[in-house]
Coordinates of C-alpha atoms and ligand atoms in Angstrom, one line a residue:
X739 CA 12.6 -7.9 -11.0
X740 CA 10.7 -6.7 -8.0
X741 CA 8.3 -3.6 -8.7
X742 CA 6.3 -1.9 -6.1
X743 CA 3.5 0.7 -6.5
X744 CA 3.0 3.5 -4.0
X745 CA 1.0 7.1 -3.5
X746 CA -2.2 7.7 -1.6
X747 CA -5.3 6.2 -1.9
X748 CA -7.5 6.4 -5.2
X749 CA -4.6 7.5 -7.1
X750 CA -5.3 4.9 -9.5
X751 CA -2.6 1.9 -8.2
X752 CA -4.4 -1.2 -8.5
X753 CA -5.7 -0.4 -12.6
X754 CA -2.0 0.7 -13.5
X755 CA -0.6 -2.4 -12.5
X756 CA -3.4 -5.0 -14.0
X757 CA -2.7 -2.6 -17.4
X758 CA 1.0 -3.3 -16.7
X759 CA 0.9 -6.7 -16.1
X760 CA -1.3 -7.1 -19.7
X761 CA 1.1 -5.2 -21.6
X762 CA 4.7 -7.3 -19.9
X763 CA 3.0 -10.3 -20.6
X764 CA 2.1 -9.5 -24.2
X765 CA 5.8 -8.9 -24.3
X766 CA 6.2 -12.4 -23.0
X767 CA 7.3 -11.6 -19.5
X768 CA 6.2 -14.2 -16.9
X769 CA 4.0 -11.7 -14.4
X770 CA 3.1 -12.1 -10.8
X771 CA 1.3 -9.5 -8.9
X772 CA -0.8 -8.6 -5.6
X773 CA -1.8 -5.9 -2.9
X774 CA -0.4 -5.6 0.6
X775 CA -1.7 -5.9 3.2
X776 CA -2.8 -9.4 2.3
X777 CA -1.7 -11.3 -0.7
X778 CA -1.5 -14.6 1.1
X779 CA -4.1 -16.6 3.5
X780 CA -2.8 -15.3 6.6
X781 CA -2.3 -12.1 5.1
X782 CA -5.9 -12.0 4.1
X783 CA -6.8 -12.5 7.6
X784 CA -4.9 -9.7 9.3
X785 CA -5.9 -7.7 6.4
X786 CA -9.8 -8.2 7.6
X787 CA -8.6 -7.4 11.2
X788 CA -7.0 -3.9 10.0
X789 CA -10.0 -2.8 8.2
X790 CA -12.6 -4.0 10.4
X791 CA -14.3 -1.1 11.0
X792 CA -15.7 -2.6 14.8
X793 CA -12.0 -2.6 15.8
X794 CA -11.8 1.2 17.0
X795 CA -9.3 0.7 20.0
X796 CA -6.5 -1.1 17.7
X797 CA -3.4 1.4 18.9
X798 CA -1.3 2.8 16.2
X799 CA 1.4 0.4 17.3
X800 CA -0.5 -2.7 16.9
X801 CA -1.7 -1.4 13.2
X802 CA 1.7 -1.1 12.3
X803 CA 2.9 -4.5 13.7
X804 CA -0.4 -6.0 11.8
X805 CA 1.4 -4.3 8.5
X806 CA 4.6 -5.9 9.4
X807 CA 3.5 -9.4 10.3
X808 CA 1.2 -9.5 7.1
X809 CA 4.5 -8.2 4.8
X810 CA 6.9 -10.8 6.4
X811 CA 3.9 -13.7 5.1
X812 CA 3.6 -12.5 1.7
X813 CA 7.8 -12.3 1.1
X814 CA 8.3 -15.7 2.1
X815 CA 5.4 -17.5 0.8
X816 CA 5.3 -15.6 -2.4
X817 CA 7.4 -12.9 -3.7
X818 CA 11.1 -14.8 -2.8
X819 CA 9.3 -18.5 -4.6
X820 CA 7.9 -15.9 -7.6
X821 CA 11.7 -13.6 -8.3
X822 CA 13.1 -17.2 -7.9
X823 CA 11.3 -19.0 -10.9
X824 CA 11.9 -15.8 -12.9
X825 CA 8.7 -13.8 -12.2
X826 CA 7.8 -10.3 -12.6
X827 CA 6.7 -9.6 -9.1
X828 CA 4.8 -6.4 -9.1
X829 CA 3.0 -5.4 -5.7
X830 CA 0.5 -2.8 -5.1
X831 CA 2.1 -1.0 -1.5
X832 CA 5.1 -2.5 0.6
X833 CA 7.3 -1.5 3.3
X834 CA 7.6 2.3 1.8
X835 CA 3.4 2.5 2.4
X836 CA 4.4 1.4 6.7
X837 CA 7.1 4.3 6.5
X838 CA 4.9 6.7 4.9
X839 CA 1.3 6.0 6.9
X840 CA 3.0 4.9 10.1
X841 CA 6.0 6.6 10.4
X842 CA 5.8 10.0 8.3
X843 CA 2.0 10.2 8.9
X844 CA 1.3 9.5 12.0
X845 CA 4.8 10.5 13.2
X846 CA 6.2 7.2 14.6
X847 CA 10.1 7.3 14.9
X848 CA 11.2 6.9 11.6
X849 CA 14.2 4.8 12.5
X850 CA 12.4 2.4 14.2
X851 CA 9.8 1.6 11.6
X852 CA 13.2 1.3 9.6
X853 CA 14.6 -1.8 11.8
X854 CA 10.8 -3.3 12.1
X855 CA 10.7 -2.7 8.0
X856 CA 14.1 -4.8 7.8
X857 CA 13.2 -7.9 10.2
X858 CA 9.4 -8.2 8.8
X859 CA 11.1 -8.3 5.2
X860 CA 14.2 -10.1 5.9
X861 CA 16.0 -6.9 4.1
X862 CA 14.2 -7.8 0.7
X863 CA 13.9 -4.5 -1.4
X864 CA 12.4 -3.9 -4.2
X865 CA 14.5 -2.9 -7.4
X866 CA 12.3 0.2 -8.5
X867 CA 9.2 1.6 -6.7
X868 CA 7.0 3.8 -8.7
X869 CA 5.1 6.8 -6.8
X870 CA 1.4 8.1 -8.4
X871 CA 1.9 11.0 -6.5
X872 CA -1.1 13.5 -6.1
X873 CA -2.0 16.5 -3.8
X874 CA -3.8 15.2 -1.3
X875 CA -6.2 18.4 -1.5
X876 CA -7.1 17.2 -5.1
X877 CA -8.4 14.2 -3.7
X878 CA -10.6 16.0 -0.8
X879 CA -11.8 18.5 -2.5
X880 CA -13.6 16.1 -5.0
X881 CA -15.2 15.0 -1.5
X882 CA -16.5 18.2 -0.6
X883 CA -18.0 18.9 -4.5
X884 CA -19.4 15.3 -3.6
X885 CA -21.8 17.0 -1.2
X886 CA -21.5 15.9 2.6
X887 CA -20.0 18.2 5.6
X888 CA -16.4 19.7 5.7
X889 CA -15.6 18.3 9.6
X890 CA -12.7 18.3 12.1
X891 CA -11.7 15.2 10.8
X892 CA -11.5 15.7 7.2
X893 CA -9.1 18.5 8.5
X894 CA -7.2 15.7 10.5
X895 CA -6.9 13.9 7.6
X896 CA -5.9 16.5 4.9
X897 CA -2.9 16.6 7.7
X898 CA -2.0 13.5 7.6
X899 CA -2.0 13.0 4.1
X900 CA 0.3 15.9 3.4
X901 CA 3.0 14.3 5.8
X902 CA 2.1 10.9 3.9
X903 CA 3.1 12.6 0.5
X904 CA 6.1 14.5 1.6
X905 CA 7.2 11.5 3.2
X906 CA 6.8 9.8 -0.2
X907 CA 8.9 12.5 -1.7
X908 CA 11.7 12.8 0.9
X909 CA 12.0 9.1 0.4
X910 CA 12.5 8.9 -3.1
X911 CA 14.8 12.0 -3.4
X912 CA 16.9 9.7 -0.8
X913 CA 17.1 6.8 -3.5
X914 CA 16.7 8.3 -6.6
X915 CA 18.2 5.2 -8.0
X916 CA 15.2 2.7 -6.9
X917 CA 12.3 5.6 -7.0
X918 CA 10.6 7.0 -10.1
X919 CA 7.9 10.1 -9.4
X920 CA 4.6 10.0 -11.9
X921 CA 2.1 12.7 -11.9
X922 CA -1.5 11.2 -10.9
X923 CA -3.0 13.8 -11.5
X924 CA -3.6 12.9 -15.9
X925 CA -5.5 10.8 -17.0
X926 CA -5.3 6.7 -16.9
X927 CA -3.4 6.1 -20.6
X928 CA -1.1 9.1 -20.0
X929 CA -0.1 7.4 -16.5
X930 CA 0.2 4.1 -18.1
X931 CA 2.4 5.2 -21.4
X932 CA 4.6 6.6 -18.7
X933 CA 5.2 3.4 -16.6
X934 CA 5.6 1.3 -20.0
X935 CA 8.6 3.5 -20.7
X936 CA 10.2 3.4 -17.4
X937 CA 10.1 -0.2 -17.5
X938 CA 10.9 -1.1 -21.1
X939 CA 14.0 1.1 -20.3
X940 CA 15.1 -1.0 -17.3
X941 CA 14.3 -4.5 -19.0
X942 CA 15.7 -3.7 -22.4
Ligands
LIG1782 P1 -6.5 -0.4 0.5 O1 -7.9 -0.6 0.5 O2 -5.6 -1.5 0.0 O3 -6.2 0.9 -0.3 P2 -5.3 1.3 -1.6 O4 -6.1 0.8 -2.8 O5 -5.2 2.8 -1.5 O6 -4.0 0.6 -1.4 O7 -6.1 0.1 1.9 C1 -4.8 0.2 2.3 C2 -4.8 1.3 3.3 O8 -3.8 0.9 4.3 C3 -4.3 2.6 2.7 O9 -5.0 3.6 3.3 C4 -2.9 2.7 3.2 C5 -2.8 1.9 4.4 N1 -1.5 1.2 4.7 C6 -0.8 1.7 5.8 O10 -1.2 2.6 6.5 N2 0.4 1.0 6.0 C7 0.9 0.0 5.3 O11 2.0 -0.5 5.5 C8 0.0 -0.4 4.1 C9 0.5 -1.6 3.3 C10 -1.1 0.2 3.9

């Protein structure tokens, strides 16, 4: 079974799936999971060339190929092998996070990122993707309690990450099958009791 984690950043991703993978393997599950972008050497390495901070001039273009390029590593060197000898693969963003950030939020064609989505993965999907979703003004707001100015590109931003979490949404109300939608906004047990159940209910 191939799970994938979505939602915006700080909405709790990475602690939900190390509780999750604790609690499957107490249940004697065979667990594999890691973060995109990066999850394998080369990965790693275009990872550190997205977030470089010196690298102002990357276009939006080359970002998303980066995505792509460190996706297509991490399906063949790890997640195919791990579904193969009967892993859990759980992984921390995929492809939906390159349709969401590069196509929904910064308003690439959608259709397009599709096909790139399809060749960097080699069509592999996973079988349920769960999205922490959260208002992206929740998130900011905390920001500007935090002190610091309120500037143009905070605004920018706030933009952007309503189109990222309406593109979340309008992706999983197009596969409800694969998609489930959990609140982010409650606390970190409340989150995790609700993933156990989801999954429990699809394994058993
Ligand atoms: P990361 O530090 O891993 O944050 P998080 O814990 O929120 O996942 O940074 C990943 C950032 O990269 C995050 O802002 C989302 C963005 N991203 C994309 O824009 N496109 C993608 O395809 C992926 C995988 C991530």
């Amino acid at each position: 079974m191939f799970i994938t984690l979505e939602g915006p950043d700080g909405s709790g991703k990475t602690q939900q799936i190390r509780l999750l993978s604790t609690f499957l393997e107490s249940r004697g599950y065979k667990v594999f999971s890691s973060r995109e972008p990066g999850g394998t050497p080369i990965g790693d390495k275009i990872r550190d060339v997205i977030m470089d901070m010196r690298n102002t001039s990357m276009h939006p273009r080359t970002e998303t190929l980066l995505f792509c390029a460190s996706r297509a590593q991490i399906v063949e060197e790890v997640i195919k092998p791990k579904l193969q000898e009967g892993y859990i693969v759980i992984l921390d963003r995929y492809a939906d996070s390159t349709m969401a950030y590069q196509g929904y939020g910064h308003q690439n064609n959608l259709n397009t990122i599709r096909q790139l989505l399809d060749f960097a993965t080699g069509g592999l999907r996973p079988d349920l993707t769960l999205l922490l979703d959260l208002d992206p003004e929740v998130g900011l707001n905390r920001r500007k309690k935090g002190g610091g100015e309120w500037n143009r590109l905070d605004a920018y931003q706030l933009e952007l990450h309503k189109r990222v979490r309406a593109g979340y949404l309008e992706m999983a109300a197009q596969e409800p099958d694969r998609w489930r939608i959990i609140s982010a906004d409650q606390s970190i047990e409340v989150v995790q009791s609700i993933i156990q159940k989801i999954i429990v209910d699809l394994l058993e």
